[in-house]
Structure formats: C-alpha cells, structure tokens
C-alpha cells in the first residue's frame, strides 16, 4: 500500500502591488571617452503581496484556517527597448529593489527608461489547525503576477563642449580680427542655452569702442662723446688670460720663473739651496691681443734622512722642472731638490709663446755629513727666441748617498737668429751629480765647476723672448717661490653721450562687436603690442558651467615696416578661421590642419604690398606596413612674388591627399608628390619634387611612380586616380585600378562650373565661395579665381591584395599588388615660379608648407 499525505491548496493567491514606485532620476555625467567615474543614479521600487483572506489581511472575520503569506517576492529590473538587466561593472542591484547605475555618460545615457517587475514565489507550509494538523498546505501564485512598475526616466545633464578653440591673430591697423569659438551642449535633447562672454585682457567686454593712448618709447642715441684715458695692472699667480683692447699702449709685462727646491739633509749636514727663478721686465707692442699666462711652480724640496729615495718633484709650469735625484741606498742621506717650472706668455697674434722666464735648479742632497751643493744662484738669462724649450733634466744618483738637484725648466734656441745673437742651447737646466762619499768627482748641473764631495745642485737655464713683439727691459733679480706674471697697460675708451628716451602718446580706438556671441570682432586704428582674448561660456543646463576657452593673443601691427600675410582657413561652413602673420618676424609653417577642423583649403594673400616670398613644399610620407617603410614625400623650394590682394591657395594638406598643391587664383603653379604607401612585402616609392617623376614602389608587383609632366604642360582635362571614390564629370575620366591619375591645370569647381565660368577664368573681386556657392562671410574681398569642390588632386592609384596605395601628385603613383609597395606621385610647376631646389623624397613627416620673406 502506497503511503500518502493529505495536502490542501489555497486557490486564492495574493495580490501584488507597489508600495514604492520608481521615479525619474536626474544626475551628472561625463563625456564620451572620459575616464572619470562621476555620475550615479539610483531607482527604487518595493512591492507587497496582499491576501483577500488570511492573516495578512488583518481582518477579524478571517477563517479559522487562513492562508499564511510564507511566499517571497522576487524582482528584476528592465530597460525599455533593451530588456532584462544583469549586474555588470556599472550596473548593480538588477535583482533587488534598488537599481544603481554609475559612470553615466552624456549624451548616450540620457532619457533611458527603467521599470521593475515583481513576481510572487509561493511556498508550502504546515498547518497548525487541530483539525488538519500536520497537513501540508501551500499558497497560490499571485493573481496579477508578474507586476510591472511605472517607468522611471533617467536624465543625464549635458556638458558644455568646446569643439574648436579660438586662435591667435596678428593683423594690420584698421583691419578686423575675428575670434571664433565653436561650442555646444553634448546632448541636443536639451535646448541650446549657451551664453557667451568674451574677455579682453582679462576683463569682460561689451560692444562698442574704447579709447586710450598708445605710448611709444623711442631711444635716441647720444650724439658725440668723450675719449677717456684708462690704465690697469693685472697680476697672475695661476694660469689665466687677458684681452687687451685695440687702443692699448705702453704695455709692460713682468714675468718670473719659479725657484728650485732645497736638497734634503742627512743626520749631520744640510742640503744645498735651490736656485732662484729668473725675473724679467719687458715692453710690449701696442694694440689689441689676448695674452695667456702659464705660471711656473716651485720645485719640491728633497726628503731628508732618506735612503734610496727622497728626490723632490720638479715644479709645473710651461716647462716643468726636473725631479731631484734620489738619495743613495746606504746611510740616511738627503734627496735632491726638484727644479722650478718656467713661466710663459702666449700671444694670440702669433699663436705662440712670446716670453719664457726660466725656473731655478734644485739643490743637491746632503751625504755622509757633507752638505749638498747649491744650485746656480739664479736661473739663466733671456735669449732672443723662446723656441726649442724643454723640461729640466732630473737629478742623478748612483752609489753615493746624496741626490743631485733637478734642473730648472725653460730653454732657448742656439741656432742663428735674425732677432739677436745665438744663445747656448740648454734644453732645460742640467741636473747635478750625486757624490760617492767624497770620492766621486761631482759637478753642478750645466755650468757648475767640477768638485768633489757634495751632491751638485741643478742649474737653471736661459729663458727667451720674441723681439718682433717684445723689448727687453731689465734682467731682474732672483725670484724665490712660485712664478708669476704681471701686465700693465694704458688704453683709451670712447664714452658716448648717454641716450635719450622719448615717450610719445598717440590716440587709439579699439572697437568690439559680437562680445556676447560665438564670434568676436576687434578693430584697432593703432598698434596693439599684445593683448589677450578668451571666451567664457555659461549654461543653465550644463553641469560644468561655466567653461572658458583657451587664452589667445591679439596683436595689431603698423603696416609701415612689416610684411603681413593674411590666412583664411576654409572648411565646410560659412565662417573661416582667420590669422595674420608678419613675415618680417621670420618664416611661418603651415601644417596639416587637425581632422576635426575639416579644413580643405588655406587661402593666403598680401594685404598691403607685393611681397617676394620663398616657399618650401613638403609632400607627406607614405604609410608604413610592418617593417616596410612608406616612401618619403618629395621636396621643393620655390620663389615668387605675391601680388597684393590676390588670392593664393594651398590645397591637399589633408589626410586624404597629403601633399601640397599651390594655386594662384585657380591655376596650379606648383606641387610635389606624396610618397607611396608600403605593402606587406615591399616599401613605398618616393614622391618627386618639382620636375621629378615619382619613384616606383618595391616588390614583385610594385606600383609605378607618377610620370613627369614638364613645366606648363599640364592639361585642362584630368583623370582621377583609382584610389578615390570621387566621380569624374565628362570630359574628365577615372583611372582603372591600380593606376594613378593626372591633376588639372586649373580648378573647375562645382558652383562656378554650374554658372558657366570656365576653369582658368577669374571670378572677380569678392569673398570665397564654397563648392555649393555659399559665401564665406568673414573672408576678404580680393581678386579671386579658385573654384572649390572639383580640382582633381586625388590622383593616387589603388593597391590590391595587401599592396600599398600610390601617392598623390601632379600624376599619381600606381598602387602595388600582392603586398608590393605603391609608387610615389610626381611634382610640377607651370613655370611661373623660380625653382631654387628640388629633389626626389626628402620628407619623412607629414605634408606641410613653410613660407618666408626674401629680398
């Protein structure tokens, strides 16, 4: 018999309802692409389950065995149009009563709609009634499940976004500078409530004219002056230089070599004394020159009571003194003293030494109670020439105890000389000999007489001087210690009368308009050296209000001594970005405009006069693929005269073309070729400069380079390259892949073509018109002829099967196939410009143009 358990079932389940409904939530947010985490929104919904009978109803007439509410309510949040939500990094609580959204983004998160769905989950329970004790019962499902809440709408407030900043403007007097800012709210769901306020030199401005005075400082040089006599004396105890003025007279130079060191003593006797350095006084030629002094240093004393060593080191200088001889290996004798270094004077006019003062020799060391011999008292005299100089010889030592003294540094030439009689040649002072306990014949270095007994002192030697520059004045007394040099001279100095500073004031009127709009116009009738301009933008809706633009410069120049070029950067709107450069201040580089600016042509013109200019044209480098490099862009330098108030145009400085085409009105006067793109197996070809064909790419199926078109022979009909998606208008055609195309000699345009104006015909004096004929309102009324919208400068060929595209140019390079590189484009001129320099390749960066003033 099967076991069984009686159960009962409450057929009437509860009724679900929302005690708390989700409501709309407003929050801040961040812009697209921002890494900030601000912006949080929370939606709350709470449901209840109510039974018509039972304890949950609270009714006093409830049956004796009521239903018990032991079930649970489950939740799931939904987004309208999306469906059920699950927890993720920025979405939590999707299965609870509270939904939290973080890192909200404007505008994508604005107006999202959320609701909560509640579901009742019943559960079995045991009855406690005496009648049915132990009987399992369960509640039923809610009769209205699942129950959806009302919809809560998420509002994410927008941000003020500056799309394009104002730029610096330098402009001539009585010309209007227009500063433009392009701004908006990040979400167009909200009404644009931007309020603009321009600031000039940090202060808010209103429309109208302010008048002040321009203060000009003029420096007037003093007229005449006085000549004053000067004198100076400079002493050098260490190496140094002095530059004598060209008016120097009565120049006197004193020089002294360093003395030698004293010989070392033994237990019962003293060492010999070192010789003094030579001192001399000289007169010097008048005039400007640089004298450089090398100062001799005294030789070191020999060590006393030494055995097998102790010779003093010779002093440094122009010529170093010789080292003292070592003491003998037995006993406690003294080492020889080192020789003194010489002092020299180097003259810039002969690039050699003009004076050398000799150093003294070192004293001999004592030996076996016998005093050391002294050096010759004073270093040698001055010979007529300072050549063939050398260091002093070192002292000698053999079996005796006392060390010989080192020779003094210096030396002269003993060869015949037109400057004076020959002197005995002594390549540095000779050294003294040691003694052998009184039995070895000893002699002093150099001129020392033979003697026995003590170790000989070293000799000094002759110095020298150049008689073409120097007059010997006095062969002075001995000098002990380190060497030195001293120069004394007189000179005259012209002292001009002081300059005069003159301040002048002239009236200036600066007029503002558009101070509360997106475009501020400023016009000044006098010079403005430098002013600052910025715009503050406010919004009652945007959460980041207020926002200020970049601070830019406003300058106004006088036209008298300046060479101004005005630039109009033309995009797809009826307002151009304007700028003025003064070529008198140096060259100016026109780079590829930022892609966001959407600039397709840059008009430039000379408002005040004809200007002779030089331009460098750089074609862009082709793109690289892996280890294969794109081809270098072509380079050319040209010269021409810009005619006053005549339109010149730069086209092609865009991502899609990447090489400059220069027009005078509507006629192409010069261009260079872009480098070909690399393929997966081959490099791109180089672009050509003016008069140079493009280089072929690399690889088995590489694209050929653009063909050369000689000066002035570009045709009136063109061929689009196979790379572009642009469609030609008859009689123009389009090349088949992978071939490149050919540019037009004059632009045809769209609006002007539809007006029946032929390609090379001027369009008169007026403002620039876009391809659809819309007038760019803030451009100048000048002589024009460029026709926007159809120019056929898109001449590159298409690559295939991982091959690189060709480069644009007068004729475009063909595309590479099967991984090979594309060919470079060619350069061209109509012959109206002077080509200063041109070459194949040469540019490894982006396309650009550099313009400078030439005389």
CSV table of N, CA, C and O in Angstrom, one decimal, residues 427-537:
chain,number,residue,atom,x,y,z
A,427,UNK,N,118.4,72.6,-23.2
A,427,UNK,CA,117.1,72.1,-23.3
A,427,UNK,C,116.6,71.8,-21.8
A,427,UNK,O,116.5,70.7,-21.4
A,428,UNK,N,116.4,72.9,-21.1
A,428,UNK,CA,116.1,72.7,-19.7
A,428,UNK,C,117.4,72.7,-18.9
A,428,UNK,O,118.5,72.2,-19.4
A,429,UNK,N,117.4,73.2,-17.7
A,429,UNK,CA,118.6,73.1,-16.9
A,429,UNK,C,119.2,71.7,-16.7
A,429,UNK,O,118.4,70.8,-16.5
A,430,UNK,N,120.5,71.6,-16.6
A,430,UNK,CA,121.1,70.3,-16.4
A,430,UNK,C,121.0,69.9,-14.9
A,430,UNK,O,120.9,70.8,-14.0
A,431,UNK,N,121.1,68.7,-14.7
A,431,UNK,CA,121.0,68.2,-13.3
A,431,UNK,C,122.3,68.2,-12.6
A,431,UNK,O,123.4,68.2,-13.3
A,432,UNK,N,122.3,68.2,-11.3
A,432,UNK,CA,123.6,68.0,-10.5
A,432,UNK,C,123.9,66.5,-10.5
A,432,UNK,O,123.0,65.6,-10.6
A,433,UNK,N,125.1,66.1,-10.2
A,433,UNK,CA,125.5,64.7,-10.0
A,433,UNK,C,125.5,64.4,-8.5
A,433,UNK,O,125.6,65.3,-7.7
A,434,UNK,N,125.4,63.2,-8.2
A,434,UNK,CA,125.5,62.8,-6.8
A,434,UNK,C,127.0,62.7,-6.4
A,434,UNK,O,127.9,62.9,-7.2
A,435,UNK,N,127.2,62.5,-5.1
A,435,UNK,CA,128.6,62.3,-4.6
A,435,UNK,C,128.7,60.8,-4.2
A,435,UNK,O,127.8,60.2,-3.8
A,436,UNK,N,129.9,60.3,-4.3
A,436,UNK,CA,130.2,59.0,-3.8
A,436,UNK,C,131.1,59.1,-2.6
A,436,UNK,O,132.3,58.8,-2.6
A,437,UNK,N,130.5,59.5,-1.5
A,437,UNK,CA,131.1,59.6,-0.2
A,437,UNK,C,132.4,60.4,-0.4
A,437,UNK,O,133.5,60.1,0.2
A,438,UNK,N,132.4,61.5,-1.2
A,438,UNK,CA,133.5,62.4,-1.3
A,438,UNK,C,134.6,61.9,-2.3
A,438,UNK,O,135.5,62.7,-2.6
A,439,UNK,N,134.4,60.8,-2.9
A,439,UNK,CA,135.4,60.3,-3.8
A,439,UNK,C,135.0,60.5,-5.3
A,439,UNK,O,135.9,60.4,-6.2
A,440,UNK,N,133.7,60.6,-5.6
A,440,UNK,CA,133.3,60.8,-7.0
A,440,UNK,C,133.4,62.3,-7.3
A,440,UNK,O,132.9,63.1,-6.6
A,441,UNK,N,134.0,62.5,-8.4
A,441,UNK,CA,134.1,63.9,-8.9
A,441,UNK,C,132.6,64.4,-9.2
A,441,UNK,O,131.9,63.7,-10.0
A,442,UNK,N,132.2,65.5,-8.7
A,442,UNK,CA,130.9,66.0,-8.9
A,442,UNK,C,130.9,67.3,-9.6
A,442,UNK,O,131.9,68.1,-9.4
A,443,UNK,N,130.0,67.6,-10.3
A,443,UNK,CA,129.9,69.0,-10.9
A,443,UNK,C,128.4,69.4,-10.8
A,443,UNK,O,127.5,68.6,-10.9
A,444,UNK,N,128.3,70.7,-10.7
A,444,UNK,CA,126.9,71.3,-10.7
A,444,UNK,C,126.3,71.1,-12.1
A,444,UNK,O,127.0,71.0,-13.1
A,445,UNK,N,125.0,71.1,-12.1
A,445,UNK,CA,124.3,70.9,-13.4
A,445,UNK,C,124.7,72.1,-14.3
A,445,UNK,O,124.8,73.2,-13.9
A,446,UNK,N,124.8,71.8,-15.6
A,446,UNK,CA,125.0,72.9,-16.5
A,446,UNK,C,126.4,73.5,-16.4
A,446,UNK,O,127.4,72.9,-16.7
A,447,UNK,N,126.5,74.7,-15.8
A,447,UNK,CA,127.7,75.4,-15.7
A,447,UNK,C,128.5,75.2,-14.4
A,447,UNK,O,129.5,75.8,-14.2
A,448,UNK,N,128.1,74.3,-13.6
A,448,UNK,CA,128.8,74.0,-12.4
A,448,UNK,C,130.2,73.6,-12.6
A,448,UNK,O,130.5,72.8,-13.5
A,449,UNK,N,131.1,74.1,-11.8
A,449,UNK,CA,132.6,73.7,-11.9
A,449,UNK,C,132.8,72.3,-11.3
A,449,UNK,O,132.0,71.9,-10.3
A,450,UNK,N,133.7,71.6,-11.8
A,450,UNK,CA,134.0,70.2,-11.2
A,450,UNK,C,134.3,70.4,-9.7
A,450,UNK,O,135.0,71.3,-9.3
A,451,UNK,N,133.9,69.5,-8.9
A,451,UNK,CA,134.1,69.5,-7.5
A,451,UNK,C,134.0,68.1,-7.0
A,451,UNK,O,133.5,67.2,-7.6
A,452,UNK,N,134.4,67.9,-5.8
A,452,UNK,CA,134.2,66.6,-5.1
A,452,UNK,C,133.5,66.9,-3.9
A,452,UNK,O,133.4,68.0,-3.3
A,453,UNK,N,132.9,65.9,-3.4
A,453,UNK,CA,132.2,66.0,-2.1
A,453,UNK,C,130.7,66.0,-2.3
A,453,UNK,O,130.1,65.0,-2.6
A,454,UNK,N,130.1,67.1,-2.1
A,454,UNK,CA,128.6,67.1,-2.0
A,454,UNK,C,128.0,66.9,-3.4
A,454,UNK,O,128.5,67.1,-4.4
A,455,UNK,N,126.7,66.5,-3.3
A,455,UNK,CA,125.9,66.3,-4.5
A,455,UNK,C,125.7,67.7,-5.1
A,455,UNK,O,125.4,68.6,-4.4
A,456,UNK,N,125.8,67.7,-6.4
A,456,UNK,CA,125.7,69.0,-7.1
A,456,UNK,C,124.2,69.5,-7.2
A,456,UNK,O,123.3,68.7,-7.3
A,457,UNK,N,124.1,70.8,-7.1
A,457,UNK,CA,122.8,71.4,-7.4
A,457,UNK,C,122.5,71.5,-8.9
A,457,UNK,O,123.4,71.6,-9.7
A,458,UNK,N,121.2,71.4,-9.2
A,458,UNK,CA,120.8,71.5,-10.7
A,458,UNK,C,120.9,73.0,-11.1
A,458,UNK,O,120.8,73.9,-10.3
A,459,UNK,N,121.1,73.2,-12.4
A,459,UNK,CA,121.1,74.5,-12.9
A,459,UNK,C,119.8,74.9,-13.5
A,459,UNK,O,119.0,74.1,-14.0
A,460,UNK,N,119.6,76.2,-13.4
A,460,UNK,CA,118.5,76.8,-14.2
A,460,UNK,C,119.0,76.9,-15.7
A,460,UNK,O,120.1,76.4,-16.0
A,461,UNK,N,118.2,77.5,-16.5
A,461,UNK,CA,118.6,77.6,-17.9
A,461,UNK,C,118.1,79.0,-18.4
A,461,UNK,O,117.5,79.8,-17.7
A,462,UNK,N,118.4,79.2,-19.7
A,462,UNK,CA,118.0,80.5,-20.3
A,462,UNK,C,116.5,80.5,-20.5
A,462,UNK,O,115.9,79.6,-20.9
A,463,UNK,N,115.9,81.7,-20.4
A,463,UNK,CA,114.6,82.0,-20.9
A,463,UNK,C,114.7,82.5,-22.3
A,463,UNK,O,115.8,82.4,-23.0
A,464,UNK,N,113.6,83.1,-22.8
A,464,UNK,CA,113.7,83.7,-24.2
A,464,UNK,C,112.5,84.6,-24.4
A,464,UNK,O,111.6,84.7,-23.6
A,465,UNK,N,112.6,85.4,-25.5
A,465,UNK,CA,111.6,86.3,-25.8
A,465,UNK,C,111.6,86.6,-27.3
A,465,UNK,O,112.7,86.4,-28.0
A,466,UNK,N,110.5,87.0,-27.9
A,466,UNK,CA,110.4,87.3,-29.3
A,466,UNK,C,110.5,88.8,-29.5
A,466,UNK,O,109.7,89.6,-29.1
A,467,UNK,N,111.6,89.1,-30.2
A,467,UNK,CA,112.0,90.6,-30.4
A,467,UNK,C,111.1,91.3,-31.3
A,467,UNK,O,111.1,92.5,-31.4
A,468,UNK,N,110.3,90.6,-32.1
A,468,UNK,CA,109.3,91.3,-33.0
A,468,UNK,C,108.2,91.8,-32.2
A,468,UNK,O,107.5,92.7,-32.7
A,469,UNK,N,107.9,91.3,-31.0
A,469,UNK,CA,106.8,91.8,-30.2
A,469,UNK,C,107.3,92.4,-28.9
A,469,UNK,O,106.6,93.3,-28.4
A,470,UNK,N,108.4,92.0,-28.4
A,470,UNK,CA,108.8,92.3,-27.0
A,470,UNK,C,110.2,93.1,-27.0
A,470,UNK,O,111.1,92.7,-27.8
A,471,UNK,N,110.3,94.1,-26.2
A,471,UNK,CA,111.5,94.8,-25.9
A,471,UNK,C,112.0,94.4,-24.5
A,471,UNK,O,111.3,94.6,-23.5
A,472,UNK,N,113.3,93.9,-24.5
A,472,UNK,CA,113.8,93.5,-23.2
A,472,UNK,C,114.1,94.8,-22.4
A,472,UNK,O,114.8,95.7,-22.8
A,473,UNK,N,113.6,94.8,-21.2
A,473,UNK,CA,113.8,95.9,-20.4
A,473,UNK,C,114.8,95.7,-19.2
A,473,UNK,O,115.7,96.5,-19.1
A,474,UNK,N,114.7,94.7,-18.5
A,474,UNK,CA,115.5,94.5,-17.3
A,474,UNK,C,115.6,93.0,-17.0
A,474,UNK,O,114.6,92.4,-16.8
A,475,UNK,N,116.8,92.5,-16.9
A,475,UNK,CA,117.1,91.1,-16.5
A,475,UNK,C,117.1,91.2,-15.0
A,475,UNK,O,118.2,91.3,-14.4
A,476,UNK,N,116.0,91.1,-14.3
A,476,UNK,CA,115.8,91.4,-12.9
A,476,UNK,C,116.5,90.4,-12.0
A,476,UNK,O,117.1,89.5,-12.3
A,477,UNK,N,116.3,90.8,-10.7
A,477,UNK,CA,116.9,90.0,-9.6
A,477,UNK,C,116.2,88.6,-9.6
A,477,UNK,O,115.2,88.3,-10.2
A,478,UNK,N,116.8,87.8,-8.7
A,478,UNK,CA,116.3,86.4,-8.5
A,478,UNK,C,114.9,86.5,-7.9
A,478,UNK,O,114.6,87.4,-7.1
A,479,UNK,N,114.1,85.4,-8.2
A,479,UNK,CA,112.8,85.3,-7.6
A,479,UNK,C,112.7,84.0,-7.0
A,479,UNK,O,112.9,82.9,-7.6
A,480,UNK,N,112.3,84.0,-5.7
A,480,UNK,CA,112.1,82.8,-5.0
A,480,UNK,C,110.6,82.5,-4.8
A,480,UNK,O,109.8,83.4,-4.7
A,481,UNK,N,110.3,81.2,-4.8
A,481,UNK,CA,108.9,80.8,-4.7
A,481,UNK,C,108.3,80.5,-6.0
A,481,UNK,O,109.0,80.3,-7.0
A,482,UNK,N,106.9,80.4,-6.0
A,482,UNK,CA,106.2,80.2,-7.3
A,482,UNK,C,106.4,81.3,-8.3
A,482,UNK,O,106.6,82.5,-7.8
A,483,UNK,N,106.3,81.0,-9.5
A,483,UNK,CA,106.4,82.1,-10.6
A,483,UNK,C,105.2,82.9,-10.6
A,483,UNK,O,104.1,82.6,-9.9
A,484,UNK,N,105.2,84.0,-11.3
A,484,UNK,CA,104.1,84.8,-11.5
A,484,UNK,C,104.3,85.7,-12.8
A,484,UNK,O,105.3,85.7,-13.4
A,485,UNK,N,103.2,86.4,-13.2
A,485,UNK,CA,103.3,87.3,-14.3
A,485,UNK,C,102.4,88.5,-14.0
A,485,UNK,O,101.4,88.4,-13.3
A,486,UNK,N,102.8,89.6,-14.6
A,486,UNK,CA,102.0,90.8,-14.3
A,486,UNK,C,102.0,91.7,-15.6
A,486,UNK,O,103.1,91.8,-16.3
A,487,UNK,N,100.8,92.2,-16.0
A,487,UNK,CA,100.7,93.0,-17.2
A,487,UNK,C,100.1,94.3,-16.8
A,487,UNK,O,99.1,94.4,-16.0
A,488,UNK,N,100.7,95.4,-17.2
A,488,UNK,CA,100.2,96.8,-17.0
A,488,UNK,C,100.1,97.4,-18.4
A,488,UNK,O,100.9,97.2,-19.3
A,489,UNK,N,99.0,98.2,-18.6
A,489,UNK,CA,98.8,98.8,-19.9
A,489,UNK,C,97.9,100.1,-19.7
A,489,UNK,O,97.1,100.2,-18.8
A,490,UNK,N,98.0,100.9,-20.7
A,490,UNK,CA,97.1,102.1,-20.8
A,490,UNK,C,96.2,101.9,-22.1
A,490,UNK,O,96.6,101.2,-23.0
A,491,UNK,N,95.1,102.5,-22.0
A,491,UNK,CA,94.2,102.4,-23.2
A,491,UNK,C,93.3,103.6,-23.2
A,491,UNK,O,93.0,104.2,-22.2
A,492,UNK,N,92.7,103.9,-24.3
A,492,UNK,CA,91.7,105.0,-24.4
A,492,UNK,C,90.3,104.4,-24.7
A,492,UNK,O,90.2,103.4,-25.5
A,493,UNK,N,89.3,105.0,-24.1
A,493,UNK,CA,88.0,104.5,-24.3
A,493,UNK,C,87.1,105.6,-24.7
A,493,UNK,O,87.1,106.7,-24.0
A,494,UNK,N,86.3,105.4,-25.8
A,494,UNK,CA,85.4,106.5,-26.2
A,494,UNK,C,84.1,106.2,-25.4
A,494,UNK,O,83.5,105.2,-25.5
A,495,UNK,N,83.6,107.2,-24.7
A,495,UNK,CA,82.4,107.1,-23.9
A,495,UNK,C,81.4,108.1,-24.6
A,495,UNK,O,81.5,109.3,-24.5
A,496,UNK,N,80.4,107.4,-25.3
A,496,UNK,CA,79.4,108.3,-26.0
A,496,UNK,C,78.5,109.0,-25.0
A,496,UNK,O,78.4,108.6,-23.8
A,497,UNK,N,78.0,110.1,-25.4
A,497,UNK,CA,77.0,110.8,-24.6
A,497,UNK,C,75.8,109.9,-24.4
A,497,UNK,O,75.4,109.0,-25.3
A,498,UNK,N,75.1,109.9,-23.3
A,498,UNK,CA,74.0,109.0,-23.0
A,498,UNK,C,72.9,109.1,-23.9
A,498,UNK,O,72.7,110.2,-24.5
A,499,UNK,N,72.2,108.0,-24.1
A,499,UNK,CA,71.0,108.0,-25.0
A,499,UNK,C,69.8,108.8,-24.3
A,499,UNK,O,69.8,109.0,-23.1
A,500,UNK,N,68.9,109.2,-25.1
A,500,UNK,CA,67.8,110.0,-24.6
A,500,UNK,C,66.5,109.1,-24.9
A,500,UNK,O,66.3,108.6,-26.0
A,501,UNK,N,65.7,108.9,-23.9
A,501,UNK,CA,64.5,108.2,-24.0
A,501,UNK,C,63.3,109.2,-24.2
A,501,UNK,O,63.1,110.0,-23.3
A,502,UNK,N,62.6,109.0,-25.3
A,502,UNK,CA,61.5,109.9,-25.6
A,502,UNK,C,60.2,109.1,-25.6
A,502,UNK,O,60.1,108.1,-26.3
A,503,UNK,N,59.2,109.5,-24.8
A,503,UNK,CA,57.9,108.9,-24.7
A,503,UNK,C,56.9,109.7,-25.5
A,503,UNK,O,56.8,110.9,-25.2
A,504,UNK,N,56.2,109.1,-26.4
A,504,UNK,CA,55.2,109.8,-27.2
A,504,UNK,C,53.9,109.1,-27.1
A,504,UNK,O,53.9,107.8,-27.0
A,505,UNK,N,52.8,109.8,-27.0
A,505,UNK,CA,51.5,109.2,-27.0
A,505,UNK,C,50.6,109.5,-28.2
A,505,UNK,O,50.7,110.7,-28.6
A,506,UNK,N,49.9,108.6,-28.7
A,506,UNK,CA,49.0,108.8,-29.8
A,506,UNK,C,47.7,108.1,-29.5
A,506,UNK,O,47.6,107.1,-28.9
A,507,UNK,N,46.6,108.8,-29.9
A,507,UNK,CA,45.3,108.2,-29.6
A,507,UNK,C,45.0,106.9,-30.3
A,507,UNK,O,45.6,106.6,-31.3
A,508,UNK,N,44.3,106.0,-29.6
A,508,UNK,CA,43.9,104.7,-30.1
A,508,UNK,C,42.5,104.4,-29.8
A,508,UNK,O,42.0,104.6,-28.7
A,509,UNK,N,41.8,103.9,-30.8
A,509,UNK,CA,40.4,103.5,-30.7
A,509,UNK,C,40.3,102.0,-31.0
A,509,UNK,O,40.7,101.6,-32.1
A,510,UNK,N,39.8,101.2,-30.1
A,510,UNK,CA,39.6,99.8,-30.3
A,510,UNK,C,38.1,99.5,-30.2
A,510,UNK,O,37.4,99.8,-29.2
A,511,UNK,N,37.5,98.9,-31.3
A,511,UNK,CA,36.1,98.7,-31.4
A,511,UNK,C,35.8,97.2,-31.3
A,511,UNK,O,36.4,96.4,-32.0
A,512,UNK,N,34.8,96.8,-30.5
A,512,UNK,CA,34.4,95.4,-30.3
A,512,UNK,C,33.0,95.3,-30.8
A,512,UNK,O,32.1,96.1,-30.6
A,513,UNK,N,32.7,94.1,-31.4
A,513,UNK,CA,31.4,93.7,-31.7
A,513,UNK,C,31.3,92.2,-31.6
A,513,UNK,O,32.3,91.5,-31.8
A,514,UNK,N,30.1,91.7,-31.3
A,514,UNK,CA,29.9,90.3,-31.1
A,514,UNK,C,30.4,89.8,-29.7
A,514,UNK,O,30.7,88.6,-29.6
A,515,UNK,N,30.5,90.7,-28.7
A,515,UNK,CA,31.1,90.3,-27.4
A,515,UNK,C,30.3,89.3,-26.7
A,515,UNK,O,30.8,88.7,-25.8
A,516,UNK,N,29.0,89.1,-27.1
A,516,UNK,CA,28.1,88.1,-26.4
A,516,UNK,C,27.7,87.1,-27.4
A,516,UNK,O,26.6,86.5,-27.2
A,517,UNK,N,28.5,86.8,-28.4
A,517,UNK,CA,28.2,85.8,-29.4
A,517,UNK,C,29.4,84.9,-29.6
A,517,UNK,O,30.4,85.0,-28.9
A,518,UNK,N,29.2,83.9,-30.5
A,518,UNK,CA,30.3,83.0,-30.7
A,518,UNK,C,31.5,83.6,-31.5
A,518,UNK,O,32.5,82.9,-31.7
A,519,UNK,N,31.3,84.8,-32.1
A,519,UNK,CA,32.4,85.4,-32.9
A,519,UNK,C,32.6,86.8,-32.4
A,519,UNK,O,31.6,87.6,-32.4
A,520,UNK,N,33.8,87.1,-32.0
A,520,UNK,CA,34.1,88.5,-31.5
A,520,UNK,C,34.9,89.1,-32.6
A,520,UNK,O,36.0,88.6,-33.1
A,521,UNK,N,34.5,90.3,-33.0
A,521,UNK,CA,35.3,91.1,-34.0
A,521,UNK,C,36.0,92.3,-33.3
A,521,UNK,O,35.3,93.0,-32.4
A,522,UNK,N,37.3,92.5,-33.6
A,522,UNK,CA,38.0,93.6,-33.0
A,522,UNK,C,38.7,94.4,-34.1
A,522,UNK,O,39.3,93.8,-35.0
A,523,UNK,N,38.6,95.7,-34.0
A,523,UNK,CA,39.3,96.5,-35.0
A,523,UNK,C,40.0,97.7,-34.3
A,523,UNK,O,39.4,98.3,-33.4
A,524,UNK,N,41.3,97.9,-34.5
A,524,UNK,CA,42.0,99.0,-33.9
A,524,UNK,C,42.7,99.9,-34.9
A,524,UNK,O,43.1,99.4,-35.9
A,525,UNK,N,42.6,101.2,-34.6
A,525,UNK,CA,43.2,102.1,-35.6
A,525,UNK,C,44.7,102.4,-35.2
A,525,UNK,O,45.3,103.3,-35.8
A,526,UNK,N,45.2,101.7,-34.2
A,526,UNK,CA,46.6,102.0,-33.9
A,526,UNK,C,47.2,100.6,-33.4
A,526,UNK,O,46.5,99.6,-33.2
A,527,UNK,N,48.5,100.6,-33.2
A,527,UNK,CA,49.2,99.4,-32.8
A,527,UNK,C,48.8,98.9,-31.5
A,527,UNK,O,48.6,99.6,-30.5
A,528,UNK,N,48.6,97.6,-31.4
A,528,UNK,CA,48.4,96.9,-30.1
A,528,UNK,C,49.5,95.9,-30.0
A,528,UNK,O,49.6,94.9,-30.7
A,529,UNK,N,50.5,96.1,-29.0
A,529,UNK,CA,51.6,95.2,-28.9
A,529,UNK,C,51.2,93.8,-28.6
A,529,UNK,O,51.7,92.9,-29.3
A,530,UNK,N,50.4,93.6,-27.6
A,530,UNK,CA,50.0,92.3,-27.2
A,530,UNK,C,48.8,92.4,-26.3
A,530,UNK,O,48.9,93.1,-25.3
A,531,UNK,N,47.7,91.8,-26.6
A,531,UNK,CA,46.5,91.7,-25.8
A,531,UNK,C,46.1,90.2,-25.7
A,531,UNK,O,46.4,89.4,-26.6
A,532,UNK,N,45.3,89.9,-24.7
A,532,UNK,CA,44.8,88.5,-24.6
A,532,UNK,C,43.3,88.5,-24.7
A,532,UNK,O,42.6,89.5,-24.3
A,533,UNK,N,42.8,87.4,-25.3
A,533,UNK,CA,41.4,87.3,-25.6
A,533,UNK,C,41.0,85.9,-25.2
A,533,UNK,O,41.7,84.9,-25.5
A,534,UNK,N,39.8,85.7,-24.5
A,534,UNK,CA,39.2,84.4,-24.3
A,534,UNK,C,37.7,84.6,-24.1
A,534,UNK,O,37.2,85.7,-23.9
A,535,UNK,N,37.0,83.5,-24.2
A,535,UNK,CA,35.5,83.5,-24.1
A,535,UNK,C,35.1,82.6,-22.9
A,535,UNK,O,35.6,81.5,-22.8
A,536,UNK,N,34.2,83.1,-22.1
A,536,UNK,CA,33.6,82.3,-21.0
A,536,UNK,C,32.2,82.0,-21.5
A,536,UNK,O,31.4,82.8,-21.8
A,537,UNK,N,31.9,80.7,-21.4
A,537,UNK,CA,30.6,80.2,-21.8
A,537,UNK,C,29.8,79.7,-20.6
A,537,UNK,O,30.4,78.9,-19.8
